[in-house]
Structure formats: C-alpha cells, structure tokens
C-alpha cells in the first residue's frame, strides 16, 4: 500500500508573497516589481524572500486586511 503525500499548496499566478520585517501579498506582473514593493515597505537590504503566493497565503492576507473575496488591486509601480 502506498500513501499519496499531502498535496502542495497551489501558487496563484500574478500574486507574490514578500517577506521582510513582516509579510504581505502584492498583485503585480513580475517578481522584480514585487521586490521593489518590499524594498519600499521594509527598506533596502531587508527583503528576505519574494516568491509566488499560495492560495492559503492569499486568503489569509485578504482576511487580515478585510478585503473580502475580490482580487487584490494591481500594483505595478511603487511610488
């Protein structure tokens, strides 16, 4: 008998998990733009990780921010 391993969480296209002094999820075109948002938020050299967000991270972030079930706004250029 072989057991199937637990399924991996699915990545969400166009949504990136950014980790530094905290974490957030941003919707943008590329990972490079997501890193720019992280630098703006946490400071230069403080971004630890940028990767595609999983469905769990996206739903947790929306619950935390009170965004409901809609998509995050597209944020392509940090000011």
mmCIF file with all atom_site columns, N, CA, C and O in Angstrom, residues 1-43:
data_model
loop_
_atom_site.group_PDB
_atom_site.id
_atom_site.type_symbol
_atom_site.label_atom_id
_atom_site.label_alt_id
_atom_site.label_comp_id
_atom_site.label_asym_id
_atom_site.label_entity_id
_atom_site.label_seq_id
_atom_site.pdbx_PDB_ins_code
_atom_site.Cartn_x
_atom_site.Cartn_y
_atom_site.Cartn_z
_atom_site.occupancy
_atom_site.B_iso_or_equiv
_atom_site.pdbx_formal_charge
_atom_site.auth_seq_id
_atom_site.auth_comp_id
_atom_site.auth_asym_id
_atom_site.auth_atom_id
_atom_site.pdbx_PDB_model_num
ATOM 1   N N  . UNK A 1 1  ? 0.827  -1.178 0.000   1.00 0.00 ? 1  UNK A N  1
ATOM 2   C CA . UNK A 1 1  ? 0.000  0.000  0.000   1.00 0.00 ? 1  UNK A CA 1
ATOM 3   C C  . UNK A 1 1  ? 0.874  1.245  0.000   1.00 0.00 ? 1  UNK A C  1
ATOM 4   O O  . UNK A 1 1  ? 1.747  1.383  0.833   1.00 0.00 ? 1  UNK A O  1
ATOM 5   N N  . UNK A 1 2  ? 0.629  2.105  -0.937  1.00 0.00 ? 2  UNK A N  1
ATOM 6   C CA . UNK A 1 2  ? 1.347  3.376  -0.955  1.00 0.00 ? 2  UNK A CA 1
ATOM 7   C C  . UNK A 1 2  ? 0.388  4.487  -0.602  1.00 0.00 ? 2  UNK A C  1
ATOM 8   O O  . UNK A 1 2  ? -0.763 4.496  -1.017  1.00 0.00 ? 2  UNK A O  1
ATOM 9   N N  . UNK A 1 3  ? 0.894  5.401  0.155   1.00 0.00 ? 3  UNK A N  1
ATOM 10  C CA . UNK A 1 3  ? 0.084  6.556  0.543   1.00 0.00 ? 3  UNK A CA 1
ATOM 11  C C  . UNK A 1 3  ? 0.492  7.741  -0.309  1.00 0.00 ? 3  UNK A C  1
ATOM 12  O O  . UNK A 1 3  ? 1.674  7.975  -0.542  1.00 0.00 ? 3  UNK A O  1
ATOM 13  N N  . UNK A 1 4  ? -0.474 8.473  -0.759  1.00 0.00 ? 4  UNK A N  1
ATOM 14  C CA . UNK A 1 4  ? -0.188 9.691  -1.507  1.00 0.00 ? 4  UNK A CA 1
ATOM 15  C C  . UNK A 1 4  ? 0.213  10.788 -0.531  1.00 0.00 ? 4  UNK A C  1
ATOM 16  O O  . UNK A 1 4  ? -0.440 10.976 0.493   1.00 0.00 ? 4  UNK A O  1
ATOM 17  N N  . UNK A 1 5  ? 1.276  11.511 -0.842  1.00 0.00 ? 5  UNK A N  1
ATOM 18  C CA . UNK A 1 5  ? 1.648  12.613 0.042   1.00 0.00 ? 5  UNK A CA 1
ATOM 19  C C  . UNK A 1 5  ? 0.597  13.719 -0.018  1.00 0.00 ? 5  UNK A C  1
ATOM 20  O O  . UNK A 1 5  ? -0.184 13.809 -0.961  1.00 0.00 ? 5  UNK A O  1
ATOM 21  N N  . UNK A 1 6  ? 0.598  14.560 0.992   1.00 0.00 ? 6  UNK A N  1
ATOM 22  C CA . UNK A 1 6  ? -0.343 15.684 1.013   1.00 0.00 ? 6  UNK A CA 1
ATOM 23  C C  . UNK A 1 6  ? -0.063 16.593 -0.176  1.00 0.00 ? 6  UNK A C  1
ATOM 24  O O  . UNK A 1 6  ? 1.095  16.818 -0.538  1.00 0.00 ? 6  UNK A O  1
ATOM 25  N N  . UNK A 1 7  ? -1.099 17.088 -0.810  1.00 0.00 ? 7  UNK A N  1
ATOM 26  C CA . UNK A 1 7  ? -0.876 17.959 -1.963  1.00 0.00 ? 7  UNK A CA 1
ATOM 27  C C  . UNK A 1 7  ? -0.204 19.263 -1.550  1.00 0.00 ? 7  UNK A C  1
ATOM 28  O O  . UNK A 1 7  ? -0.465 19.795 -0.467  1.00 0.00 ? 7  UNK A O  1
ATOM 29  N N  . UNK A 1 8  ? 0.662  19.763 -2.390  1.00 0.00 ? 8  UNK A N  1
ATOM 30  C CA . UNK A 1 8  ? 1.312  21.037 -2.130  1.00 0.00 ? 8  UNK A CA 1
ATOM 31  C C  . UNK A 1 8  ? 0.320  22.170 -2.364  1.00 0.00 ? 8  UNK A C  1
ATOM 32  O O  . UNK A 1 8  ? -0.561 22.057 -3.212  1.00 0.00 ? 8  UNK A O  1
ATOM 33  N N  . UNK A 1 9  ? 0.466  23.272 -1.633  1.00 0.00 ? 9  UNK A N  1
ATOM 34  C CA . UNK A 1 9  ? -0.436 24.394 -1.872  1.00 0.00 ? 9  UNK A CA 1
ATOM 35  C C  . UNK A 1 9  ? -0.224 24.950 -3.276  1.00 0.00 ? 9  UNK A C  1
ATOM 36  O O  . UNK A 1 9  ? 0.906  25.003 -3.766  1.00 0.00 ? 9  UNK A O  1
ATOM 37  N N  . UNK A 1 10 ? -1.304 25.343 -3.927  1.00 0.00 ? 10 UNK A N  1
ATOM 38  C CA . UNK A 1 10 ? -1.203 25.864 -5.285  1.00 0.00 ? 10 UNK A CA 1
ATOM 39  C C  . UNK A 1 10 ? -0.737 27.300 -5.269  1.00 0.00 ? 10 UNK A C  1
ATOM 40  O O  . UNK A 1 10 ? -1.164 28.100 -4.442  1.00 0.00 ? 10 UNK A O  1
ATOM 41  N N  . UNK A 1 11 ? 0.144  27.630 -6.203  1.00 0.00 ? 11 UNK A N  1
ATOM 42  C CA . UNK A 1 11 ? 0.611  29.006 -6.361  1.00 0.00 ? 11 UNK A CA 1
ATOM 43  C C  . UNK A 1 11 ? -0.432 29.785 -7.153  1.00 0.00 ? 11 UNK A C  1
ATOM 44  O O  . UNK A 1 11 ? -1.129 29.243 -8.000  1.00 0.00 ? 11 UNK A O  1
ATOM 45  N N  . UNK A 1 12 ? -0.548 31.075 -6.853  1.00 0.00 ? 12 UNK A N  1
ATOM 46  C CA . UNK A 1 12 ? -1.515 31.939 -7.519  1.00 0.00 ? 12 UNK A CA 1
ATOM 47  C C  . UNK A 1 12 ? -0.756 32.830 -8.497  1.00 0.00 ? 12 UNK A C  1
ATOM 48  O O  . UNK A 1 12 ? 0.115  33.595 -8.094  1.00 0.00 ? 12 UNK A O  1
ATOM 49  N N  . UNK A 1 13 ? -1.088 32.709 -9.769  1.00 0.00 ? 13 UNK A N  1
ATOM 50  C CA . UNK A 1 13 ? -0.400 33.468 -10.818 1.00 0.00 ? 13 UNK A CA 1
ATOM 51  C C  . UNK A 1 13 ? -0.582 34.975 -10.602 1.00 0.00 ? 13 UNK A C  1
ATOM 52  O O  . UNK A 1 13 ? -1.684 35.446 -10.366 1.00 0.00 ? 13 UNK A O  1
ATOM 53  N N  . UNK A 1 14 ? 0.522  35.712 -10.674 1.00 0.00 ? 14 UNK A N  1
ATOM 54  C CA . UNK A 1 14 ? 0.471  37.169 -10.585 1.00 0.00 ? 14 UNK A CA 1
ATOM 55  C C  . UNK A 1 14 ? 0.372  37.728 -9.177  1.00 0.00 ? 14 UNK A C  1
ATOM 56  O O  . UNK A 1 14 ? 0.268  38.930 -8.999  1.00 0.00 ? 14 UNK A O  1
ATOM 57  N N  . UNK A 1 15 ? 0.416  36.882 -8.157  1.00 0.00 ? 15 UNK A N  1
ATOM 58  C CA . UNK A 1 15 ? 0.389  37.323 -6.764  1.00 0.00 ? 15 UNK A CA 1
ATOM 59  C C  . UNK A 1 15 ? 1.685  36.859 -6.107  1.00 0.00 ? 15 UNK A C  1
ATOM 60  O O  . UNK A 1 15 ? 2.046  35.690 -6.219  1.00 0.00 ? 15 UNK A O  1
ATOM 61  N N  . UNK A 1 16 ? 2.344  37.769 -5.408  1.00 0.00 ? 16 UNK A N  1
ATOM 62  C CA . UNK A 1 16 ? 3.647  37.464 -4.827  1.00 0.00 ? 16 UNK A CA 1
ATOM 63  C C  . UNK A 1 16 ? 3.643  37.708 -3.323  1.00 0.00 ? 16 UNK A C  1
ATOM 64  O O  . UNK A 1 16 ? 3.123  38.706 -2.837  1.00 0.00 ? 16 UNK A O  1
ATOM 65  N N  . UNK A 1 17 ? 4.251  36.772 -2.608  1.00 0.00 ? 17 UNK A N  1
ATOM 66  C CA . UNK A 1 17 ? 4.447  36.841 -1.167  1.00 0.00 ? 17 UNK A CA 1
ATOM 67  C C  . UNK A 1 17 ? 5.790  37.523 -0.936  1.00 0.00 ? 17 UNK A C  1
ATOM 68  O O  . UNK A 1 17 ? 6.811  37.094 -1.465  1.00 0.00 ? 17 UNK A O  1
ATOM 69  N N  . UNK A 1 18 ? 5.785  38.604 -0.151  1.00 0.00 ? 18 UNK A N  1
ATOM 70  C CA . UNK A 1 18 ? 7.004  39.360 0.122   1.00 0.00 ? 18 UNK A CA 1
ATOM 71  C C  . UNK A 1 18 ? 7.240  39.328 1.627   1.00 0.00 ? 18 UNK A C  1
ATOM 72  O O  . UNK A 1 18 ? 6.354  39.672 2.408   1.00 0.00 ? 18 UNK A O  1
ATOM 73  N N  . UNK A 1 19 ? 8.441  38.901 2.019   1.00 0.00 ? 19 UNK A N  1
ATOM 74  C CA . UNK A 1 19 ? 8.769  38.783 3.437   1.00 0.00 ? 19 UNK A CA 1
ATOM 75  C C  . UNK A 1 19 ? 9.968  39.643 3.762   1.00 0.00 ? 19 UNK A C  1
ATOM 76  O O  . UNK A 1 19 ? 10.967 39.648 3.042   1.00 0.00 ? 19 UNK A O  1
ATOM 77  N N  . UNK A 1 20 ? 9.858  40.368 4.850   1.00 0.00 ? 20 UNK A N  1
ATOM 78  C CA . UNK A 1 20 ? 10.948 41.207 5.356   1.00 0.00 ? 20 UNK A CA 1
ATOM 79  C C  . UNK A 1 20 ? 10.776 41.294 6.861   1.00 0.00 ? 20 UNK A C  1
ATOM 80  O O  . UNK A 1 20 ? 10.787 40.295 7.545   1.00 0.00 ? 20 UNK A O  1
ATOM 81  N N  . UNK A 1 21 ? 10.548 42.514 7.380   1.00 0.00 ? 21 UNK A N  1
ATOM 82  C CA . UNK A 1 21 ? 10.254 42.687 8.797   1.00 0.00 ? 21 UNK A CA 1
ATOM 83  C C  . UNK A 1 21 ? 8.871  42.160 9.144   1.00 0.00 ? 21 UNK A C  1
ATOM 84  O O  . UNK A 1 21 ? 8.547  41.933 10.295  1.00 0.00 ? 21 UNK A O  1
ATOM 85  N N  . UNK A 1 22 ? 8.059  41.938 8.159   1.00 0.00 ? 22 UNK A N  1
ATOM 86  C CA . UNK A 1 22 ? 6.716  41.358 8.252   1.00 0.00 ? 22 UNK A CA 1
ATOM 87  C C  . UNK A 1 22 ? 6.480  40.639 6.937   1.00 0.00 ? 22 UNK A C  1
ATOM 88  O O  . UNK A 1 22 ? 7.426  40.177 6.309   1.00 0.00 ? 22 UNK A O  1
ATOM 89  N N  . UNK A 1 23 ? 5.242  40.594 6.497   1.00 0.00 ? 23 UNK A N  1
ATOM 90  C CA . UNK A 1 23 ? 4.969  39.987 5.199   1.00 0.00 ? 23 UNK A CA 1
ATOM 91  C C  . UNK A 1 23 ? 3.715  40.612 4.619   1.00 0.00 ? 23 UNK A C  1
ATOM 92  O O  . UNK A 1 23 ? 2.889  41.165 5.343   1.00 0.00 ? 23 UNK A O  1
ATOM 93  N N  . UNK A 1 24 ? 3.594  40.539 3.311   1.00 0.00 ? 24 UNK A N  1
ATOM 94  C CA . UNK A 1 24 ? 2.391  40.968 2.624   1.00 0.00 ? 24 UNK A CA 1
ATOM 95  C C  . UNK A 1 24 ? 2.323  40.277 1.274   1.00 0.00 ? 24 UNK A C  1
ATOM 96  O O  . UNK A 1 24 ? 3.285  39.661 0.837   1.00 0.00 ? 24 UNK A O  1
ATOM 97  N N  . UNK A 1 25 ? 1.167  40.367 0.642   1.00 0.00 ? 25 UNK A N  1
ATOM 98  C CA . UNK A 1 25 ? 0.957  39.807 -0.686  1.00 0.00 ? 25 UNK A CA 1
ATOM 99  C C  . UNK A 1 25 ? 0.626  40.962 -1.615  1.00 0.00 ? 25 UNK A C  1
ATOM 100 O O  . UNK A 1 25 ? -0.188 41.824 -1.280  1.00 0.00 ? 25 UNK A O  1
ATOM 101 N N  . UNK A 1 26 ? 1.285  41.003 -2.754  1.00 0.00 ? 26 UNK A N  1
ATOM 102 C CA . UNK A 1 26 ? 1.043  42.055 -3.736  1.00 0.00 ? 26 UNK A CA 1
ATOM 103 C C  . UNK A 1 26 ? 0.720  41.405 -5.077  1.00 0.00 ? 26 UNK A C  1
ATOM 104 O O  . UNK A 1 26 ? 1.250  40.343 -5.401  1.00 0.00 ? 26 UNK A O  1
ATOM 105 N N  . UNK A 1 27 ? -0.173 42.031 -5.822  1.00 0.00 ? 27 UNK A N  1
ATOM 106 C CA . UNK A 1 27 ? -0.524 41.547 -7.160  1.00 0.00 ? 27 UNK A CA 1
ATOM 107 C C  . UNK A 1 27 ? 0.169  42.450 -8.170  1.00 0.00 ? 27 UNK A C  1
ATOM 108 O O  . UNK A 1 27 ? -0.084 43.657 -8.215  1.00 0.00 ? 27 UNK A O  1
ATOM 109 N N  . UNK A 1 28 ? 1.086  41.880 -8.944  1.00 0.00 ? 28 UNK A N  1
ATOM 110 C CA . UNK A 1 28 ? 1.819  42.640 -9.951  1.00 0.00 ? 28 UNK A CA 1
ATOM 111 C C  . UNK A 1 28 ? 2.295  41.693 -11.044 1.00 0.00 ? 28 UNK A C  1
ATOM 112 O O  . UNK A 1 28 ? 2.084  40.493 -10.967 1.00 0.00 ? 28 UNK A O  1
ATOM 113 N N  . UNK A 1 29 ? 2.930  42.258 -12.063 1.00 0.00 ? 29 UNK A N  1
ATOM 114 C CA . UNK A 1 29 ? 3.301  41.458 -13.238 1.00 0.00 ? 29 UNK A CA 1
ATOM 115 C C  . UNK A 1 29 ? 4.512  40.562 -13.011 1.00 0.00 ? 29 UNK A C  1
ATOM 116 O O  . UNK A 1 29 ? 4.563  39.447 -13.504 1.00 0.00 ? 29 UNK A O  1
ATOM 117 N N  . UNK A 1 30 ? 5.529  41.056 -12.304 1.00 0.00 ? 30 UNK A N  1
ATOM 118 C CA . UNK A 1 30 ? 6.769  40.291 -12.170 1.00 0.00 ? 30 UNK A CA 1
ATOM 119 C C  . UNK A 1 30 ? 7.250  40.247 -10.720 1.00 0.00 ? 30 UNK A C  1
ATOM 120 O O  . UNK A 1 30 ? 6.869  41.081 -9.894  1.00 0.00 ? 30 UNK A O  1
ATOM 121 N N  . UNK A 1 31 ? 8.128  39.285 -10.453 1.00 0.00 ? 31 UNK A N  1
ATOM 122 C CA . UNK A 1 31 ? 8.733  39.161 -9.138  1.00 0.00 ? 31 UNK A CA 1
ATOM 123 C C  . UNK A 1 31 ? 9.631  40.363 -8.835  1.00 0.00 ? 31 UNK A C  1
ATOM 124 O O  . UNK A 1 31 ? 9.749  40.788 -7.685  1.00 0.00 ? 31 UNK A O  1
ATOM 125 N N  . UNK A 1 32 ? 10.221 40.923 -9.849  1.00 0.00 ? 32 UNK A N  1
ATOM 126 C CA . UNK A 1 32 ? 11.096 42.094 -9.666  1.00 0.00 ? 32 UNK A CA 1
ATOM 127 C C  . UNK A 1 32 ? 10.298 43.294 -9.145  1.00 0.00 ? 32 UNK A C  1
ATOM 128 O O  . UNK A 1 32 ? 10.762 44.023 -8.269  1.00 0.00 ? 32 UNK A O  1
ATOM 129 N N  . UNK A 1 33 ? 9.095  43.501 -9.672  1.00 0.00 ? 33 UNK A N  1
ATOM 130 C CA . UNK A 1 33 ? 8.242  44.582 -9.191  1.00 0.00 ? 33 UNK A CA 1
ATOM 131 C C  . UNK A 1 33 ? 7.828  44.313 -7.747  1.00 0.00 ? 33 UNK A C  1
ATOM 132 O O  . UNK A 1 33 ? 7.816  45.216 -6.906  1.00 0.00 ? 33 UNK A O  1
ATOM 133 N N  . UNK A 1 34 ? 7.521  43.054 -7.426  1.00 0.00 ? 34 UNK A N  1
ATOM 134 C CA . UNK A 1 34 ? 7.162  42.685 -6.054  1.00 0.00 ? 34 UNK A CA 1
ATOM 135 C C  . UNK A 1 34 ? 8.313  42.983 -5.098  1.00 0.00 ? 34 UNK A C  1
ATOM 136 O O  . UNK A 1 34 ? 8.104  43.484 -3.995  1.00 0.00 ? 34 UNK A O  1
ATOM 137 N N  . UNK A 1 35 ? 9.538  42.692 -5.514  1.00 0.00 ? 35 UNK A N  1
ATOM 138 C CA . UNK A 1 35 ? 10.709 43.003 -4.679  1.00 0.00 ? 35 UNK A CA 1
ATOM 139 C C  . UNK A 1 35 ? 10.829 44.513 -4.456  1.00 0.00 ? 35 UNK A C  1
ATOM 140 O O  . UNK A 1 35 ? 11.153 44.966 -3.362  1.00 0.00 ? 35 UNK A O  1
ATOM 141 N N  . UNK A 1 36 ? 10.521 45.301 -5.488  1.00 0.00 ? 36 UNK A N  1
ATOM 142 C CA . UNK A 1 36 ? 10.551 46.761 -5.341  1.00 0.00 ? 36 UNK A CA 1
ATOM 143 C C  . UNK A 1 36 ? 9.564  47.228 -4.273  1.00 0.00 ? 36 UNK A C  1
ATOM 144 O O  . UNK A 1 36 ? 9.858  48.130 -3.492  1.00 0.00 ? 36 UNK A O  1
ATOM 145 N N  . UNK A 1 37 ? 8.375  46.600 -4.236  1.00 0.00 ? 37 UNK A N  1
ATOM 146 C CA . UNK A 1 37 ? 7.400  46.920 -3.191  1.00 0.00 ? 37 UNK A CA 1
ATOM 147 C C  . UNK A 1 37 ? 7.960  46.550 -1.816  1.00 0.00 ? 37 UNK A C  1
ATOM 148 O O  . UNK A 1 37 ? 7.750  47.271 -0.843  1.00 0.00 ? 37 UNK A O  1
ATOM 149 N N  . UNK A 1 38 ? 8.659  45.431 -1.731  1.00 0.00 ? 38 UNK A N  1
ATOM 150 C CA . UNK A 1 38 ? 9.264  45.020 -0.467  1.00 0.00 ? 38 UNK A CA 1
ATOM 151 C C  . UNK A 1 38 ? 10.325 45.992 0.007   1.00 0.00 ? 38 UNK A C  1
ATOM 152 O O  . UNK A 1 38 ? 10.398 46.320 1.186   1.00 0.00 ? 38 UNK A O  1
ATOM 153 N N  . UNK A 1 39 ? 11.139 46.480 -0.923  1.00 0.00 ? 39 UNK A N  1
ATOM 154 C CA . UNK A 1 39 ? 12.171 47.464 -0.571  1.00 0.00 ? 39 UNK A CA 1
ATOM 155 C C  . UNK A 1 39 ? 11.510 48.746 -0.079  1.00 0.00 ? 39 UNK A C  1
ATOM 156 O O  . UNK A 1 39 ? 11.958 49.361 0.893   1.00 0.00 ? 39 UNK A O  1
ATOM 157 N N  . UNK A 1 40 ? 10.426 49.144 -0.736  1.00 0.00 ? 40 UNK A N  1
ATOM 158 C CA . UNK A 1 40 ? 9.702  50.350 -0.307  1.00 0.00 ? 40 UNK A CA 1
ATOM 159 C C  . UNK A 1 40 ? 9.137  50.166 1.100   1.00 0.00 ? 40 UNK A C  1
ATOM 160 O O  . UNK A 1 40 ? 9.195  51.072 1.920   1.00 0.00 ? 40 UNK A O  1
ATOM 161 N N  . UNK A 1 41 ? 8.609  48.991 1.383   1.00 0.00 ? 41 UNK A N  1
ATOM 162 C CA . UNK A 1 41 ? 7.963  48.737 2.663   1.00 0.00 ? 41 UNK A CA 1
ATOM 163 C C  . UNK A 1 41 ? 8.958  48.494 3.801   1.00 0.00 ? 41 UNK A C  1
ATOM 164 O O  . UNK A 1 41 ? 8.807  49.034 4.884   1.00 0.00 ? 41 UNK A O  1
ATOM 165 N N  . UNK A 1 42 ? 9.995  47.674 3.560   1.00 0.00 ? 42 UNK A N  1
ATOM 166 C CA . UNK A 1 42 ? 10.886 47.244 4.626   1.00 0.00 ? 42 UNK A CA 1
ATOM 167 C C  . UNK A 1 42 ? 12.262 47.913 4.609   1.00 0.00 ? 42 UNK A C  1
ATOM 168 O O  . UNK A 1 42 ? 12.990 47.834 5.572   1.00 0.00 ? 42 UNK A O  1
ATOM 169 N N  . UNK A 1 43 ? 12.639 48.512 3.502   1.00 0.00 ? 43 UNK A N  1
ATOM 170 C CA . UNK A 1 43 ? 13.947 49.149 3.397   1.00 0.00 ? 43 UNK A CA 1
ATOM 171 C C  . UNK A 1 43 ? 14.919 48.312 2.586   1.00 0.00 ? 43 UNK A C  1
ATOM 172 O O  . UNK A 1 43 ? 14.768 47.092 2.450   1.00 0.00 ? 43 UNK A O  1
#
